[in-house]
Amino acid sequence: MKTLVTSSVKKASEFIKRGEVVAFPTETVYGLGADVYNEEAVKKIFYAKMRPPDNPLIVHVHNYSQIESIVKKITPVAEKIIDKFFPGPITIVLKKNDVISEYISGGLDTVAIRLPSLQLTQKFIKECGVPLAAPSANLSGSPSPTSWNHVYFDLNGRIPCILKGPNCKIGLESTVVDCTQKFPVILRPGIISSEELKTIFPDVKIYNPRGYIRPKSPGMKYKHYAPKAKVILINNQVDLEKYNIKFSESAFIGFMKVRNFKKVKRLNDLRDYARSLFDFFRKCDKMKIKTIYCQTVPPEGLGLAIMNRLIKASHNE
Ligand code: TXA
Ligand code: MG
């Protein structure tokens, strides 16, 4: 299959209308979308990504009435999050109605919903005329794509169209929040942090804060966000010195001043870490680097989301 790369929202939306899948940009990472109402189209997402079928998709909408059209009810918790954070890098989980097929929900009775803040994404969903079921637009298991080039590298020849947009400003996937109960539960940490949510919901919970396994968010049980290289987490210079480093085969990402590595990314702040991480992993893989040393950060605010991805990447199961 030939993959068209286009900046035209209109052209890209025509693929969706024909029951095809399209990769599109958002402020977090690129998504691979299909018409929620077209089961055959949704199945193509799993095929293109080689994604396990029990890992549910996020439904991307461009307004409130599209949310109403796919859920049983919008709970008070969800209502508040929509009010304060939509559009933005946050996903709410609610009880689904019959419109949502088991392919989208992964057999659960809930559905994940997000309204991205990138204008281009909103324009695209609007032009499609339907909500779009979409996971991240990478091959299953590899780091999420933060530029259209990343999508092209993974899915060229496997999907018919990429809507070309800017590089992703945030670079980590959205915060996923279960809104089915009286208090919100963070299932996947993201840039909208537990501290920020706490200002509105004093009783917000984080499901499994260390982020190893997450049965309620099935995607978390698979190897994720991982480069081919081995990822080793280090706290500081002293820790780093304990390793018998082969500099010519290794890379470093973090805040410390280090020398000799084949590739180094020195970061300015946590936003920079989030935005750069997946791109760095991919660049290292291209250079056939064997080991990547990643500096840890305190698991607070955006730091929790970064640590969650680093821990996943450092597991070689
Ligand atoms: O920023 C993002 O969220 C990006 C962009 C494209 O919007 N999307 C994304 O999708 O990261 P994906 O499929 O890679 O991750 C979706 C996560 C998975 O961990 C999945 O298990 C969880 O959301 N999820 C989806 N539906 C769920 C549900 N009904 N209940 C609990 N978790 C759910
Ligand atoms: Mg993903």
mmCIF file of C-alpha atoms and ligand atoms in Angstrom:
data_model
loop_
_atom_site.group_PDB
_atom_site.id
_atom_site.type_symbol
_atom_site.label_atom_id
_atom_site.label_comp_id
_atom_site.label_asym_id
_atom_site.label_seq_id
_atom_site.Cartn_x
_atom_site.Cartn_y
_atom_site.Cartn_z
ATOM 1 C CA MET A 1 0.000 0.000 0.000
ATOM 2 C CA LYS A 2 1.214 3.492 -0.815
ATOM 3 C CA THR A 3 1.232 5.966 2.064
ATOM 4 C CA LEU A 4 0.126 9.500 1.188
ATOM 5 C CA VAL A 5 1.647 12.229 3.353
ATOM 6 C CA THR A 6 -0.559 15.320 3.130
ATOM 7 C CA SER A 7 -1.155 18.636 4.908
ATOM 8 C CA SER A 8 -4.718 18.726 3.583
ATOM 9 C CA VAL A 9 -7.348 18.064 6.251
ATOM 10 C CA LYS A 10 -9.899 17.576 3.488
ATOM 11 C CA LYS A 11 -7.869 14.927 1.659
ATOM 12 C CA ALA A 12 -7.079 13.066 4.887
ATOM 13 C CA SER A 13 -10.728 13.099 5.992
ATOM 14 C CA GLU A 14 -11.776 11.479 2.718
ATOM 15 C CA PHE A 15 -9.822 8.355 3.718
ATOM 16 C CA ILE A 16 -11.731 8.202 7.021
ATOM 17 C CA LYS A 17 -15.036 8.565 5.152
ATOM 18 C CA ARG A 18 -14.024 5.637 2.921
ATOM 19 C CA GLY A 19 -13.429 3.428 5.956
ATOM 20 C CA GLU A 20 -9.642 3.745 5.966
ATOM 21 C CA VAL A 21 -7.239 4.645 8.788
ATOM 22 C CA VAL A 22 -5.330 7.952 8.944
ATOM 23 C CA ALA A 23 -2.449 9.020 11.185
ATOM 24 C CA PHE A 24 -2.926 12.548 12.557
ATOM 25 C CA PRO A 25 -1.060 14.945 14.845
ATOM 26 C CA THR A 26 -2.131 16.006 18.336
ATOM 27 C CA GLU A 27 -0.371 18.075 21.017
ATOM 28 C CA THR A 28 0.720 14.882 22.853
ATOM 29 C CA VAL A 29 1.708 12.257 20.246
ATOM 30 C CA TYR A 30 0.457 11.278 16.770
ATOM 31 C CA GLY A 31 -2.661 9.076 16.675
ATOM 32 C CA LEU A 32 -3.876 6.468 14.188
ATOM 33 C CA GLY A 33 -7.590 7.082 13.689
ATOM 34 C CA ALA A 34 -10.669 5.403 12.247
ATOM 35 C CA ASP A 35 -14.417 6.165 12.200
ATOM 36 C CA VAL A 36 -15.832 4.925 15.559
ATOM 37 C CA TYR A 37 -18.989 3.739 13.809
ATOM 38 C CA ASN A 38 -17.137 1.581 11.283
ATOM 39 C CA GLU A 39 -16.050 -1.704 12.854
ATOM 40 C CA GLU A 40 -14.054 -2.838 9.812
ATOM 41 C CA ALA A 41 -12.123 0.438 9.819
ATOM 42 C CA VAL A 42 -11.381 0.117 13.543
ATOM 43 C CA LYS A 43 -10.041 -3.416 13.001
ATOM 44 C CA LYS A 44 -7.555 -2.000 10.494
ATOM 45 C CA ILE A 45 -5.922 0.024 13.296
ATOM 46 C CA PHE A 46 -4.999 -3.155 15.162
ATOM 47 C CA TYR A 47 -3.706 -4.768 12.000
ATOM 48 C CA ALA A 48 -1.553 -1.784 10.976
ATOM 49 C CA LYS A 49 -0.023 -1.349 14.435
ATOM 50 C CA MET A 50 0.129 -5.083 15.231
ATOM 51 C CA ARG A 51 -1.671 -4.158 18.448
ATOM 52 C CA PRO A 52 -3.086 -6.844 20.787
ATOM 53 C CA PRO A 53 -6.907 -6.774 20.494
ATOM 54 C CA ASP A 54 -7.599 -6.451 24.225
ATOM 55 C CA ASN A 55 -5.847 -3.079 24.440
ATOM 56 C CA PRO A 56 -8.641 -0.469 24.086
ATOM 57 C CA LEU A 57 -8.504 2.714 22.005
ATOM 58 C CA ILE A 58 -9.134 6.348 22.883
ATOM 59 C CA VAL A 59 -12.064 8.032 21.143
ATOM 60 C CA HIS A 60 -11.122 11.513 19.926
ATOM 61 C CA VAL A 61 -13.945 14.071 19.715
ATOM 62 C CA HIS A 62 -14.207 17.716 18.755
ATOM 63 C CA ASN A 63 -17.153 18.819 20.904
ATOM 64 C CA TYR A 64 -19.326 18.030 23.908
ATOM 65 C CA SER A 65 -22.212 16.467 22.008
ATOM 66 C CA GLN A 66 -19.872 13.868 20.510
ATOM 67 C CA ILE A 67 -18.985 12.866 24.093
ATOM 68 C CA GLU A 68 -22.663 12.554 25.010
ATOM 69 C CA SER A 69 -23.282 10.404 21.960
ATOM 70 C CA ILE A 70 -20.983 7.559 23.092
ATOM 71 C CA VAL A 71 -21.444 7.293 26.888
ATOM 72 C CA LYS A 72 -24.195 6.181 29.293
ATOM 73 C CA LYS A 73 -23.840 9.363 31.343
ATOM 74 C CA ILE A 74 -21.351 12.112 32.007
ATOM 75 C CA THR A 75 -20.547 11.811 35.728
ATOM 76 C CA PRO A 76 -19.945 14.874 37.959
ATOM 77 C CA VAL A 77 -16.219 14.037 38.046
ATOM 78 C CA ALA A 78 -16.070 13.934 34.240
ATOM 79 C CA GLU A 79 -18.102 17.129 34.014
ATOM 80 C CA LYS A 80 -15.526 18.979 36.138
ATOM 81 C CA ILE A 81 -12.568 17.655 34.155
ATOM 82 C CA ILE A 82 -14.214 18.604 30.867
ATOM 83 C CA ASP A 83 -14.908 22.049 32.282
ATOM 84 C CA LYS A 84 -11.388 22.665 33.502
ATOM 85 C CA PHE A 85 -9.106 20.717 31.130
ATOM 86 C CA PHE A 86 -10.853 20.084 27.792
ATOM 87 C CA PRO A 87 -9.578 20.611 25.165
ATOM 88 C CA GLY A 88 -6.182 19.329 26.306
ATOM 89 C CA PRO A 89 -3.804 16.458 27.044
ATOM 90 C CA ILE A 90 -6.183 14.475 29.260
ATOM 91 C CA THR A 91 -8.406 11.446 28.612
ATOM 92 C CA ILE A 92 -11.518 10.561 30.619
ATOM 93 C CA VAL A 93 -12.889 7.035 31.056
ATOM 94 C CA LEU A 94 -16.681 6.672 31.326
ATOM 95 C CA LYS A 95 -19.276 3.898 30.976
ATOM 96 C CA LYS A 96 -19.831 3.381 27.264
ATOM 97 C CA ASN A 97 -23.128 2.985 25.436
ATOM 98 C CA ASP A 98 -23.884 0.530 22.629
ATOM 99 C CA VAL A 99 -22.427 2.766 19.914
ATOM 100 C CA ILE A 100 -18.945 1.758 21.080
ATOM 101 C CA SER A 101 -17.964 -1.670 19.824
ATOM 102 C CA GLU A 102 -15.950 -4.180 21.823
ATOM 103 C CA TYR A 103 -13.042 -3.572 19.452
ATOM 104 C CA ILE A 104 -12.768 -0.017 20.739
ATOM 105 C CA SER A 105 -13.358 -0.839 24.412
ATOM 106 C CA GLY A 106 -11.254 -4.008 24.402
ATOM 107 C CA GLY A 107 -14.218 -5.850 25.884
ATOM 108 C CA LEU A 108 -14.555 -3.432 28.849
ATOM 109 C CA ASP A 109 -17.848 -1.645 29.618
ATOM 110 C CA THR A 110 -16.083 1.717 29.505
ATOM 111 C CA VAL A 111 -14.672 4.062 26.858
ATOM 112 C CA ALA A 112 -11.735 6.486 26.958
ATOM 113 C CA ILE A 113 -12.401 9.956 25.479
ATOM 114 C CA ARG A 114 -10.169 12.884 24.603
ATOM 115 C CA LEU A 115 -10.620 16.295 22.993
ATOM 116 C CA PRO A 116 -7.177 17.409 21.771
ATOM 117 C CA SER A 117 -6.200 21.087 21.977
ATOM 118 C CA LEU A 118 -4.249 21.237 18.705
ATOM 119 C CA GLN A 119 -6.414 23.259 16.302
ATOM 120 C CA LEU A 120 -5.424 21.079 13.357
ATOM 121 C CA THR A 121 -6.697 17.958 15.160
ATOM 122 C CA GLN A 122 -10.026 19.599 15.970
ATOM 123 C CA LYS A 123 -10.394 20.722 12.371
ATOM 124 C CA PHE A 124 -9.651 17.207 11.168
ATOM 125 C CA ILE A 125 -12.153 15.479 13.498
ATOM 126 C CA LYS A 126 -14.781 18.042 12.542
ATOM 127 C CA GLU A 127 -14.156 17.473 8.833
ATOM 128 C CA CYS A 128 -14.450 13.695 9.318
ATOM 129 C CA GLY A 129 -17.905 14.296 10.849
ATOM 130 C CA VAL A 130 -17.507 11.419 13.324
ATOM 131 C CA PRO A 131 -15.470 10.738 16.470
ATOM 132 C CA LEU A 132 -12.192 8.950 15.737
ATOM 133 C CA ALA A 133 -11.040 5.868 17.630
ATOM 134 C CA ALA A 134 -7.265 6.190 17.830
ATOM 135 C CA PRO A 135 -4.300 4.796 19.704
ATOM 136 C CA SER A 136 -0.816 6.246 19.231
ATOM 137 C CA ALA A 137 0.424 5.848 15.630
ATOM 138 C CA ASN A 138 3.464 3.654 16.306
ATOM 139 C CA LEU A 139 4.065 -0.042 15.809
ATOM 140 C CA SER A 140 2.936 -1.752 18.999
ATOM 141 C CA GLY A 141 5.731 -1.783 21.578
ATOM 142 C CA SER A 142 7.879 0.959 20.066
ATOM 143 C CA PRO A 143 8.036 4.538 21.380
ATOM 144 C CA SER A 144 5.024 6.735 20.588
ATOM 145 C CA PRO A 145 5.560 8.998 17.545
ATOM 146 C CA THR A 146 6.109 12.689 18.201
ATOM 147 C CA SER A 147 6.600 13.731 14.561
ATOM 148 C CA TRP A 148 5.121 12.663 11.247
ATOM 149 C CA ASN A 149 8.534 11.236 10.337
ATOM 150 C CA HIS A 150 8.290 8.802 13.249
ATOM 151 C CA VAL A 151 4.891 7.645 11.965
ATOM 152 C CA TYR A 152 6.287 7.261 8.469
ATOM 153 C CA PHE A 153 9.213 5.208 9.755
ATOM 154 C CA ASP A 154 6.920 2.761 11.585
ATOM 155 C CA LEU A 155 3.884 2.595 9.302
ATOM 156 C CA ASN A 156 4.961 3.496 5.755
ATOM 157 C CA GLY A 157 3.273 0.963 3.483
ATOM 158 C CA ARG A 158 0.939 -0.213 6.275
ATOM 159 C CA ILE A 159 -1.491 2.758 6.277
ATOM 160 C CA PRO A 160 -2.879 4.822 3.364
ATOM 161 C CA CYS A 161 -2.505 8.353 4.770
ATOM 162 C CA ILE A 162 -0.610 10.549 7.224
ATOM 163 C CA LEU A 163 -1.951 14.013 8.003
ATOM 164 C CA LYS A 164 1.231 15.988 8.345
ATOM 165 C CA GLY A 165 1.334 18.476 11.210
ATOM 166 C CA PRO A 166 3.820 20.021 13.621
ATOM 167 C CA ASN A 167 6.079 18.074 15.957
ATOM 168 C CA CYS A 168 4.217 17.264 19.166
ATOM 169 C CA LYS A 169 4.697 20.004 21.775
ATOM 170 C CA ILE A 170 4.163 17.742 24.770
ATOM 171 C CA GLY A 171 5.690 14.496 23.504
ATOM 172 C CA LEU A 172 4.178 12.153 26.113
ATOM 173 C CA GLU A 173 0.732 10.587 25.906
ATOM 174 C CA SER A 174 -2.242 12.128 27.704
ATOM 175 C CA THR A 175 -3.140 11.646 31.376
ATOM 176 C CA VAL A 176 -5.811 8.901 31.517
ATOM 177 C CA VAL A 177 -8.379 9.359 34.304
ATOM 178 C CA ASP A 178 -11.093 6.917 35.344
ATOM 179 C CA CYS A 179 -14.199 9.077 35.929
ATOM 180 C CA THR A 180 -16.698 6.323 36.643
ATOM 181 C CA GLN A 181 -16.489 6.691 40.437
ATOM 182 C CA LYS A 182 -17.079 9.478 42.990
ATOM 183 C CA PHE A 183 -13.404 10.451 42.848
ATOM 184 C CA PRO A 184 -11.046 10.414 39.854
ATOM 185 C CA VAL A 185 -8.365 7.723 39.517
ATOM 186 C CA ILE A 186 -5.303 8.403 37.376
ATOM 187 C CA LEU A 187 -4.670 5.283 35.283
ATOM 188 C CA ARG A 188 -1.791 6.722 33.251
ATOM 189 C CA PRO A 189 0.165 9.796 34.398
ATOM 190 C CA GLY A 190 0.684 12.633 31.928
ATOM 191 C CA ILE A 191 1.432 16.332 31.791
ATOM 192 C CA ILE A 192 -1.800 17.164 33.631
ATOM 193 C CA SER A 193 -0.499 15.982 36.972
ATOM 194 C CA SER A 194 -2.048 14.540 40.121
ATOM 195 C CA GLU A 195 -1.029 17.754 41.907
ATOM 196 C CA GLU A 196 -3.009 19.793 39.384
ATOM 197 C CA LEU A 197 -6.009 17.479 39.653
ATOM 198 C CA LYS A 198 -5.769 17.646 43.450
ATOM 199 C CA THR A 199 -6.566 21.367 43.383
ATOM 200 C CA ILE A 200 -10.038 20.427 42.117
ATOM 201 C CA PHE A 201 -10.391 16.903 43.525
ATOM 202 C CA PRO A 202 -8.700 16.612 46.947
ATOM 203 C CA ASP A 203 -9.442 12.862 46.892
ATOM 204 C CA VAL A 204 -7.821 12.047 43.510
ATOM 205 C CA LYS A 205 -6.088 8.638 43.496
ATOM 206 C CA ILE A 206 -3.217 7.316 41.435
ATOM 207 C CA TYR A 207 -3.632 3.723 40.372
ATOM 208 C CA ASN A 208 -0.359 1.921 41.092
ATOM 209 C CA PRO A 209 1.864 5.032 41.351
ATOM 210 C CA ARG A 210 5.053 3.160 40.457
ATOM 211 C CA GLY A 211 3.459 2.296 37.151
ATOM 212 C CA TYR A 212 4.582 -1.294 36.711
ATOM 213 C CA ILE A 213 1.321 -3.067 35.936
ATOM 214 C CA ARG A 214 -2.070 -1.559 35.415
ATOM 215 C CA PRO A 215 -4.840 -4.068 34.819
ATOM 216 C CA LYS A 216 -7.499 -1.333 34.632
ATOM 217 C CA SER A 217 -5.696 0.289 31.731
ATOM 218 C CA PRO A 218 -4.891 -2.842 29.751
ATOM 219 C CA GLY A 219 -2.275 -1.185 27.551
ATOM 220 C CA MET A 220 0.011 -0.913 30.508
ATOM 221 C CA LYS A 221 0.611 -4.629 30.730
ATOM 222 C CA TYR A 222 2.469 -4.739 27.442
ATOM 223 C CA LYS A 223 6.027 -3.687 26.774
ATOM 224 C CA HIS A 224 5.721 -0.027 25.878
ATOM 225 C CA TYR A 225 7.631 3.070 24.942
ATOM 226 C CA ALA A 226 10.779 0.987 24.605
ATOM 227 C CA PRO A 227 13.680 1.458 22.220
ATOM 228 C CA LYS A 228 15.615 -1.567 20.959
ATOM 229 C CA ALA A 229 18.550 -0.476 23.090
ATOM 230 C CA LYS A 230 18.783 -1.516 26.715
ATOM 231 C CA VAL A 231 17.606 1.323 28.977
ATOM 232 C CA ILE A 232 19.399 1.825 32.301
ATOM 233 C CA LEU A 233 18.098 4.336 34.828
ATOM 234 C CA ILE A 234 20.669 6.238 36.854
ATOM 235 C CA ASN A 235 20.221 8.784 39.625
ATOM 236 C CA ASN A 236 23.454 10.711 39.570
ATOM 237 C CA GLN A 237 27.113 10.825 38.562
ATOM 238 C CA VAL A 238 28.127 8.369 41.284
ATOM 239 C CA ASP A 239 25.598 5.794 40.056
ATOM 240 C CA LEU A 240 26.755 6.307 36.505
ATOM 241 C CA GLU A 241 30.361 5.640 37.456
ATOM 242 C CA LYS A 242 29.394 2.205 38.814
ATOM 243 C CA TYR A 243 28.674 1.033 35.279
ATOM 244 C CA ASN A 244 31.381 -0.301 33.069
ATOM 245 C CA ILE A 245 30.340 1.914 30.177
ATOM 246 C CA LYS A 246 31.310 1.235 26.588
ATOM 247 C CA PHE A 247 31.066 4.849 25.490
ATOM 248 C CA SER A 248 31.187 4.118 21.772
ATOM 249 C CA GLU A 249 27.998 2.018 22.086
ATOM 250 C CA SER A 250 26.092 4.109 24.611
ATOM 251 C CA ALA A 251 23.953 7.232 24.859
ATOM 252 C CA PHE A 252 22.879 9.515 27.703
ATOM 253 C CA ILE A 253 19.806 11.656 28.310
ATOM 254 C CA GLY A 254 19.423 13.823 31.404
ATOM 255 C CA PHE A 255 20.460 16.970 33.221
ATOM 256 C CA MET A 256 24.035 16.069 34.161
ATOM 257 C CA LYS A 257 27.175 17.174 32.346
ATOM 258 C CA VAL A 258 28.609 13.999 30.871
ATOM 259 C CA ARG A 259 31.265 13.328 28.266
ATOM 260 C CA ASN A 260 32.416 10.652 25.811
ATOM 261 C CA PHE A 261 29.052 9.041 25.016
ATOM 262 C CA LYS A 262 28.243 8.403 21.379
ATOM 263 C CA LYS A 263 25.121 10.507 21.775
ATOM 264 C CA VAL A 264 24.099 12.917 24.533
ATOM 265 C CA LYS A 265 20.902 14.909 25.071
ATOM 266 C CA ARG A 266 21.261 17.442 27.849
ATOM 267 C CA LEU A 267 17.900 18.702 29.051
ATOM 268 C CA ASN A 268 16.803 22.143 30.209
ATOM 269 C CA ASP A 269 13.733 21.168 32.218
ATOM 270 C CA LEU A 270 11.015 18.528 32.608
ATOM 271 C CA ARG A 271 9.034 19.823 29.605
ATOM 272 C CA ASP A 272 12.155 19.367 27.524
ATOM 273 C CA TYR A 273 12.606 15.819 28.906
ATOM 274 C CA ALA A 274 9.008 14.885 28.041
ATOM 275 C CA ARG A 275 9.210 16.372 24.556
ATOM 276 C CA SER A 276 12.598 14.826 23.731
ATOM 277 C CA LEU A 277 12.413 11.339 25.224
ATOM 278 C CA PHE A 278 10.742 9.277 22.486
ATOM 279 C CA ASP A 279 12.577 11.110 19.711
ATOM 280 C CA PHE A 280 15.856 10.387 21.523
ATOM 281 C CA PHE A 281 15.007 6.682 21.818
ATOM 282 C CA ARG A 282 14.278 6.514 18.096
ATOM 283 C CA LYS A 283 17.480 8.355 17.158
ATOM 284 C CA CYS A 284 19.510 5.959 19.309
ATOM 285 C CA ASP A 285 17.915 2.966 17.589
ATOM 286 C CA LYS A 286 18.815 4.433 14.193
ATOM 287 C CA MET A 287 22.422 4.746 15.364
ATOM 288 C CA LYS A 288 22.278 1.143 16.623
ATOM 289 C CA ILE A 289 23.226 2.239 20.110
ATOM 290 C CA LYS A 290 23.205 -0.683 22.545
ATOM 291 C CA THR A 291 22.675 1.011 25.912
ATOM 292 C CA ILE A 292 20.878 4.230 26.850
ATOM 293 C CA TYR A 293 21.499 5.752 30.266
ATOM 294 C CA CYS A 294 18.543 7.869 31.389
ATOM 295 C CA GLN A 295 18.725 10.147 34.389
ATOM 296 C CA THR A 296 15.811 9.723 36.793
ATOM 297 C CA VAL A 297 13.740 12.668 38.040
ATOM 298 C CA PRO A 298 11.651 13.107 41.211
ATOM 299 C CA PRO A 299 8.262 11.428 40.573
ATOM 300 C CA GLU A 300 6.256 14.613 41.066
ATOM 301 C CA GLY A 301 4.235 16.691 38.626
ATOM 302 C CA LEU A 302 5.339 15.955 35.076
ATOM 303 C CA GLY A 303 8.214 13.977 36.639
ATOM 304 C CA LEU A 304 5.788 11.157 37.515
ATOM 305 C CA ALA A 305 4.792 10.766 33.854
ATOM 306 C CA ILE A 306 8.436 10.779 32.751
ATOM 307 C CA MET A 307 9.369 8.175 35.382
ATOM 308 C CA ASN A 308 6.389 6.030 34.343
ATOM 309 C CA ARG A 309 7.675 5.937 30.733
ATOM 310 C CA LEU A 310 11.302 5.439 31.810
ATOM 311 C CA ILE A 311 10.387 2.509 34.043
ATOM 312 C CA LYS A 312 8.374 0.897 31.245
ATOM 313 C CA ALA A 313 11.241 1.398 28.799
ATOM 314 C CA SER A 314 13.786 -0.083 31.201
ATOM 315 C CA HIS A 315 11.841 -3.331 31.565
ATOM 316 C CA ASN A 316 13.076 -5.825 29.091
ATOM 317 C CA GLU A 317 10.364 -8.419 29.553
HETATM 318 O O1 TXA B 1 -2.160 11.329 24.125
HETATM 319 C C1 TXA B 1 -2.763 10.286 23.899
HETATM 320 O O2 TXA B 1 -3.497 9.754 24.736
HETATM 321 C C2 TXA B 1 -2.546 9.640 22.520
HETATM 322 C C3 TXA B 1 -3.119 10.569 21.438
HETATM 323 C C4 TXA B 1 -3.090 9.941 20.075
HETATM 324 O O3 TXA B 1 -4.404 10.973 21.801
HETATM 325 N N1 TXA B 1 -3.155 8.346 22.460
HETATM 326 C C5 TXA B 1 -2.650 7.267 23.087
HETATM 327 O O4 TXA B 1 -3.345 6.095 22.822
HETATM 328 O O5 TXA B 1 -1.676 7.299 23.786
HETATM 329 P P1 TXA B 1 -2.849 4.645 23.266
HETATM 330 O O6 TXA B 1 -3.802 3.672 22.718
HETATM 331 O O7 TXA B 1 -1.468 4.464 22.885
HETATM 332 O O8 TXA B 1 -3.067 4.635 24.803
HETATM 333 C C6 TXA B 1 -4.371 4.593 25.328
HETATM 334 C C7 TXA B 1 -4.319 4.195 26.756
HETATM 335 C C8 TXA B 1 -3.919 2.741 26.894
HETATM 336 O O9 TXA B 1 -3.055 2.599 28.016
HETATM 337 C C9 TXA B 1 -5.259 2.064 27.116
HETATM 338 O O10 TXA B 1 -5.151 0.864 27.799
HETATM 339 C C10 TXA B 1 -6.021 3.117 27.888
HETATM 340 O O11 TXA B 1 -5.624 4.341 27.317
HETATM 341 N N2 TXA B 1 -7.467 2.957 27.726
HETATM 342 C C11 TXA B 1 -8.198 3.050 26.613
HETATM 343 N N3 TXA B 1 -9.494 2.767 26.864
HETATM 344 C C12 TXA B 1 -9.573 2.499 28.189
HETATM 345 C C13 TXA B 1 -10.633 2.137 29.062
HETATM 346 N N4 TXA B 1 -11.874 1.977 28.643
HETATM 347 N N5 TXA B 1 -10.346 1.927 30.369
HETATM 348 C C14 TXA B 1 -9.079 2.087 30.821
HETATM 349 N N6 TXA B 1 -8.035 2.419 30.053
HETATM 350 C C15 TXA B 1 -8.276 2.620 28.751
HETATM 351 MG MG MG B 2 0.331 3.729 22.506
#
